[in-house]
Coordinates of C-alpha atoms in Angstrom, one line a residue:
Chain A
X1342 CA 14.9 -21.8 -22.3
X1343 CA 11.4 -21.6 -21.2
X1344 CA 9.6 -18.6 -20.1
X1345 CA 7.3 -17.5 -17.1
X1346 CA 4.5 -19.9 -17.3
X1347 CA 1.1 -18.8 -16.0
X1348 CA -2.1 -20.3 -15.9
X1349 CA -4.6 -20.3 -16.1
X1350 CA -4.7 -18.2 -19.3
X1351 CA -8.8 -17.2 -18.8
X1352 CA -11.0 -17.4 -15.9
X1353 CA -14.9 -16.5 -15.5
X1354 CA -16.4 -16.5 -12.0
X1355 CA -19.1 -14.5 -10.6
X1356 CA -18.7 -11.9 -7.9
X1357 CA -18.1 -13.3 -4.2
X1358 CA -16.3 -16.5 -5.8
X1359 CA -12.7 -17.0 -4.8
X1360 CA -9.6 -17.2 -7.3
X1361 CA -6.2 -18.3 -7.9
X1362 CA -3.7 -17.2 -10.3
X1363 CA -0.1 -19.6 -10.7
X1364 CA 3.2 -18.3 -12.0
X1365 CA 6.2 -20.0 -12.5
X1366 CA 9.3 -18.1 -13.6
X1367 CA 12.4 -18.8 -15.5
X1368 CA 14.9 -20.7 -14.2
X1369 CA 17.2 -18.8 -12.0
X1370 CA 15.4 -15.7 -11.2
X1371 CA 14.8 -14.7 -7.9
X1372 CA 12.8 -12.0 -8.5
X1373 CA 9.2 -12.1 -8.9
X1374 CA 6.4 -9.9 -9.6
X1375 CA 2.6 -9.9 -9.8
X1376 CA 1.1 -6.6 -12.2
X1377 CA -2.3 -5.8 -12.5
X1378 CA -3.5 -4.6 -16.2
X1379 CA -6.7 -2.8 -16.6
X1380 CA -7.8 -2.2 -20.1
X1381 CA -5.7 0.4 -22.0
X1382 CA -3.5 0.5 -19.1
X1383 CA -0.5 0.0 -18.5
X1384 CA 0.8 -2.6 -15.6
X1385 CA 0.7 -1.5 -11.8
X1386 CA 2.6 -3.6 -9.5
X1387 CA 1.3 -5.9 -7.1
X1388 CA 4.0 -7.5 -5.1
X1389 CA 7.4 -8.3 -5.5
X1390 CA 9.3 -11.3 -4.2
X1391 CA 13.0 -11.6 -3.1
X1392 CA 13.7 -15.8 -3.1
X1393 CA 10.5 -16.1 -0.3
X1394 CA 10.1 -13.1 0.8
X1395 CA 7.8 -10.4 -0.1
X1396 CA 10.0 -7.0 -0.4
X1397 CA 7.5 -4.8 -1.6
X1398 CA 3.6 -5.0 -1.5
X1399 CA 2.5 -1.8 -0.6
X1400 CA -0.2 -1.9 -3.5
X1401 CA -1.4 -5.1 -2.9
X1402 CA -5.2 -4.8 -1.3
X1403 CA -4.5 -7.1 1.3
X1404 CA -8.1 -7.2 2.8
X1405 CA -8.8 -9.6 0.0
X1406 CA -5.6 -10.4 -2.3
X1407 CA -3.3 -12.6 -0.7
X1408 CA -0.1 -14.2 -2.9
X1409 CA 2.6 -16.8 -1.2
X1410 CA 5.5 -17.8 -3.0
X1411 CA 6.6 -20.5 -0.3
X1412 CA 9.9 -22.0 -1.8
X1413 CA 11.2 -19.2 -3.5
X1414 CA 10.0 -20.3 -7.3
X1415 CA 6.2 -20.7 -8.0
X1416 CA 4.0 -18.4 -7.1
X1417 CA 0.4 -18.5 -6.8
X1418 CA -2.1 -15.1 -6.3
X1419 CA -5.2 -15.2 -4.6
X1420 CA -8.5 -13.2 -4.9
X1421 CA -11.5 -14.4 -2.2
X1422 CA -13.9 -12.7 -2.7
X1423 CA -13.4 -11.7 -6.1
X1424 CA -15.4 -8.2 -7.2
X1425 CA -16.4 -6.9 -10.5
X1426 CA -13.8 -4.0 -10.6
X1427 CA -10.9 -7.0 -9.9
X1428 CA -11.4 -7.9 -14.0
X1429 CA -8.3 -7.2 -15.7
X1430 CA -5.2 -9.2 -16.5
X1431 CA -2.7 -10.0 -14.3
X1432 CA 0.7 -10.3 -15.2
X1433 CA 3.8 -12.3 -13.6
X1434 CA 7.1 -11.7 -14.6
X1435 CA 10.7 -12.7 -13.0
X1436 CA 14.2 -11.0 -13.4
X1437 CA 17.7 -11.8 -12.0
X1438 CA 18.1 -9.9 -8.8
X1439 CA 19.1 -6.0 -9.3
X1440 CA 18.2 -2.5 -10.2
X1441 CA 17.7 -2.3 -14.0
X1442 CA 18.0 -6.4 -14.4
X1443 CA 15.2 -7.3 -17.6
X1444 CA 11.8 -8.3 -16.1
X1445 CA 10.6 -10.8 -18.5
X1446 CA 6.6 -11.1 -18.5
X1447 CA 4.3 -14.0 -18.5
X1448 CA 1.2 -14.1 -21.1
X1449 CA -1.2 -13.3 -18.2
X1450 CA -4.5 -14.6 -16.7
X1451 CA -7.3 -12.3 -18.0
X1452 CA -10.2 -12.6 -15.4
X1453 CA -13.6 -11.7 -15.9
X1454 CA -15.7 -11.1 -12.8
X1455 CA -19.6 -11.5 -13.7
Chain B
X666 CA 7.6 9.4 -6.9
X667 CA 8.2 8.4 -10.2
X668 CA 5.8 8.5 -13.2
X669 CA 5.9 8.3 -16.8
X670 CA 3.9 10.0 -19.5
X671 CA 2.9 8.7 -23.1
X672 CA 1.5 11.9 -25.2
X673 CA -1.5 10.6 -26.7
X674 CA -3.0 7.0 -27.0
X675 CA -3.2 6.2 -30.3
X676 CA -0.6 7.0 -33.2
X677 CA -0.9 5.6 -37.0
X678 CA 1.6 5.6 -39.8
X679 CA 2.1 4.4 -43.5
X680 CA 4.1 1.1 -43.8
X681 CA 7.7 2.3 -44.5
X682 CA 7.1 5.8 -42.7
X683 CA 8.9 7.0 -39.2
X684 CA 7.7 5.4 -36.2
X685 CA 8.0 8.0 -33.3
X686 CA 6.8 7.3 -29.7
X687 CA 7.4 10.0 -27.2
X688 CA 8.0 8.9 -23.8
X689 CA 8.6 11.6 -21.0
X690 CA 9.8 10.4 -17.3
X691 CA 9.8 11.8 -14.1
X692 CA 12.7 10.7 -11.7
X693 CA 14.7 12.1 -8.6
X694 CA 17.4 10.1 -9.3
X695 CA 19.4 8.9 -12.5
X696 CA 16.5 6.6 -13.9
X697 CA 17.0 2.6 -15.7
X698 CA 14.7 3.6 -18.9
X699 CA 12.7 0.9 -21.1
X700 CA 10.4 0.3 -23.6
X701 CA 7.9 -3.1 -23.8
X702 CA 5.8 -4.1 -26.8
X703 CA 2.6 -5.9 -26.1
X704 CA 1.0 -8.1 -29.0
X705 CA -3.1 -8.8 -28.8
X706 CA -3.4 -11.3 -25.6
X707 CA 0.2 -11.5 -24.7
X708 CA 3.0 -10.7 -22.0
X709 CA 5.3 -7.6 -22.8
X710 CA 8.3 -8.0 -24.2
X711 CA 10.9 -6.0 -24.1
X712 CA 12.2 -3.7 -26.9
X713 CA 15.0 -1.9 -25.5
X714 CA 16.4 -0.2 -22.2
X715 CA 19.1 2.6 -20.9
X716 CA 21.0 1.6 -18.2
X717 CA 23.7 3.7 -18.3
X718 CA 26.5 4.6 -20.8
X719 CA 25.7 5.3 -24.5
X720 CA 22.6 7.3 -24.6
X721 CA 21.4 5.7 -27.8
X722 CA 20.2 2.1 -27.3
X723 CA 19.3 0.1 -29.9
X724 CA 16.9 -2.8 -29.4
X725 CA 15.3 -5.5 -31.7
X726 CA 13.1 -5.0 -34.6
X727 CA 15.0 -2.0 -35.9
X728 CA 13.9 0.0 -33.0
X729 CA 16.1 2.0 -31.2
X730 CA 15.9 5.2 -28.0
X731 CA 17.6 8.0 -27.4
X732 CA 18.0 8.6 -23.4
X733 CA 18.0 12.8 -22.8
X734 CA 18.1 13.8 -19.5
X735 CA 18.2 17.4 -20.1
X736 CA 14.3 16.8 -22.2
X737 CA 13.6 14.0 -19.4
X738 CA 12.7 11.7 -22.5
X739 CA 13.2 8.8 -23.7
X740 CA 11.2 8.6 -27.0
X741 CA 11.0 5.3 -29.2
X742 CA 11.9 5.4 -33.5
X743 CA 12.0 3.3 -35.9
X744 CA 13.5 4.5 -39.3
X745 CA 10.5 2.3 -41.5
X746 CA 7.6 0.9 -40.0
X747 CA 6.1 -2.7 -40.8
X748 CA 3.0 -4.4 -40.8
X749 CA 4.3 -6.3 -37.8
X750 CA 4.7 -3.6 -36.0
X751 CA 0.9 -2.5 -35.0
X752 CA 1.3 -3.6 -31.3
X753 CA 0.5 -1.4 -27.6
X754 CA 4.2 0.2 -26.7
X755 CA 4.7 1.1 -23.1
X756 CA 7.6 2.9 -21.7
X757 CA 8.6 2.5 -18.1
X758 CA 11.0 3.9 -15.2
X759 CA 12.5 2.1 -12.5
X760 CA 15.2 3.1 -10.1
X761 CA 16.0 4.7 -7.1
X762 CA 14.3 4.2 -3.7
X763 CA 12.1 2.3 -5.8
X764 CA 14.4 -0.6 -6.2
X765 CA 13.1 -2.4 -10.0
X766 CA 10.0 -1.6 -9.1
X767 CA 9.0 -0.8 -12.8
X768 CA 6.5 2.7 -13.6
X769 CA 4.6 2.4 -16.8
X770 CA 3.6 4.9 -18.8
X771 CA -0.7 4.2 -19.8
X772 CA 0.9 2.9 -23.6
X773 CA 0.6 4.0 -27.0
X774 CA -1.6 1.5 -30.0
X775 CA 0.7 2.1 -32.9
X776 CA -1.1 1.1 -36.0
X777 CA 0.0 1.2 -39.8
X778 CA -1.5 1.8 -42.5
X779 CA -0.8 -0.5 -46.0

């Protein structure tokens, strides 16, 4: 069984320049979540997704992150404009839906903002 | 709120010596309990987690947890470490009014020595 897929796996922009980040998760999970990773820290959630709808995203800054996850399987995760500080890696994972239900991780995007 | 702490950042060991990983939760409610392994530019994977039931979980690789709520810990072993094992560990808490929204801890580099 295949895994969450992300891409792209590295990105360099400069500051100002928009972003996108794409996720797609296993098979069968409804649950989905974006986590941001700054170096030698661990992973702070984004947003999570029931099916289409975004339950929880209390820590996403929404004045320039945006995510959509229109038919309740991909999901894509926008930066515009992207700033230095926004370099880290960002992490999508998926889980069955549930309290305590594995979250299995994708490999991450690791953006560099120049 | 719910938070997680990981006693130092950086812990080394001979090949075949104990690997011990302290991991120390805070939670208001009866917490789901788990520990990732990240490798060099990869997703997390998970090592183990306490749901409820036995308070000793084993996961893969050997490793295994002991949940103690009376300590609020949740610290990792493994009887005799391996090569393979130098990796970033990260324990995290979920639960609660915080649904499987998942708390990490900042993570611990375990290296070992030949």
């Amino acid at each position: 069984e295949a895994g969450v897929v992300q891409s792209p796996r590295y990105k360099i922009i400069e500051k100002k320049q928009p972003v996108a980040f794409w996720c797609n998760p296993i098979s069968g999970h409804n649950t989905l979540y974006w986590y941001l990773q700054n170096l030698g820290q661990g992973p702070e959630l984004l947003i999570r997704y029931e099916n289409e709808e975004a339950v929880d995203d209390s820590q996403l800054p929404k004045d320039r992150f945006s995510a959509e996850r229109l038919k309740g399987v991909d999901s894509t995760l926008k930066i515009q404009p992207a700033e230095l500080g926004d370099s880290a890696v960002y992490l999508c994972a998926s889980s069955t839906t549930g309290q305590g239900n594995t979250q299995y991780f994708g490999p991450g995007t690791r953006l560099t903002v120049l | 709120a719910q938070s997680v702490t990981q006693l130092g950042s950086h812990v080394s060991v001979s090949e075949g010596a104990l690997v011990l990983l302290r991991c120390n939760y805070s939670s208001s409610v009866p917490p789901y309990l788990f520990w990732y392994v990240q490798y060099p530019n990869q997703g997390l994977q998970l090592l183990l987690k306490y749901t409820t039931g036995a308070t000793l979980v084993k996961g893969i690789n050997g490793f295994e947890a002991e949940f103690k709520k009376s300590e609020t810990s949740f610290h990792l072993t493994k009887p005799s470490a391996h090569m393979s094992d130098a990796a970033e560990y990260f324990c995290a808490v979920s639960g609660g009014l915080w649904g499987s929204k998942l708390t990490f801890g900042k993570g611990i580099t375990l290296s070992v020595r030949p």
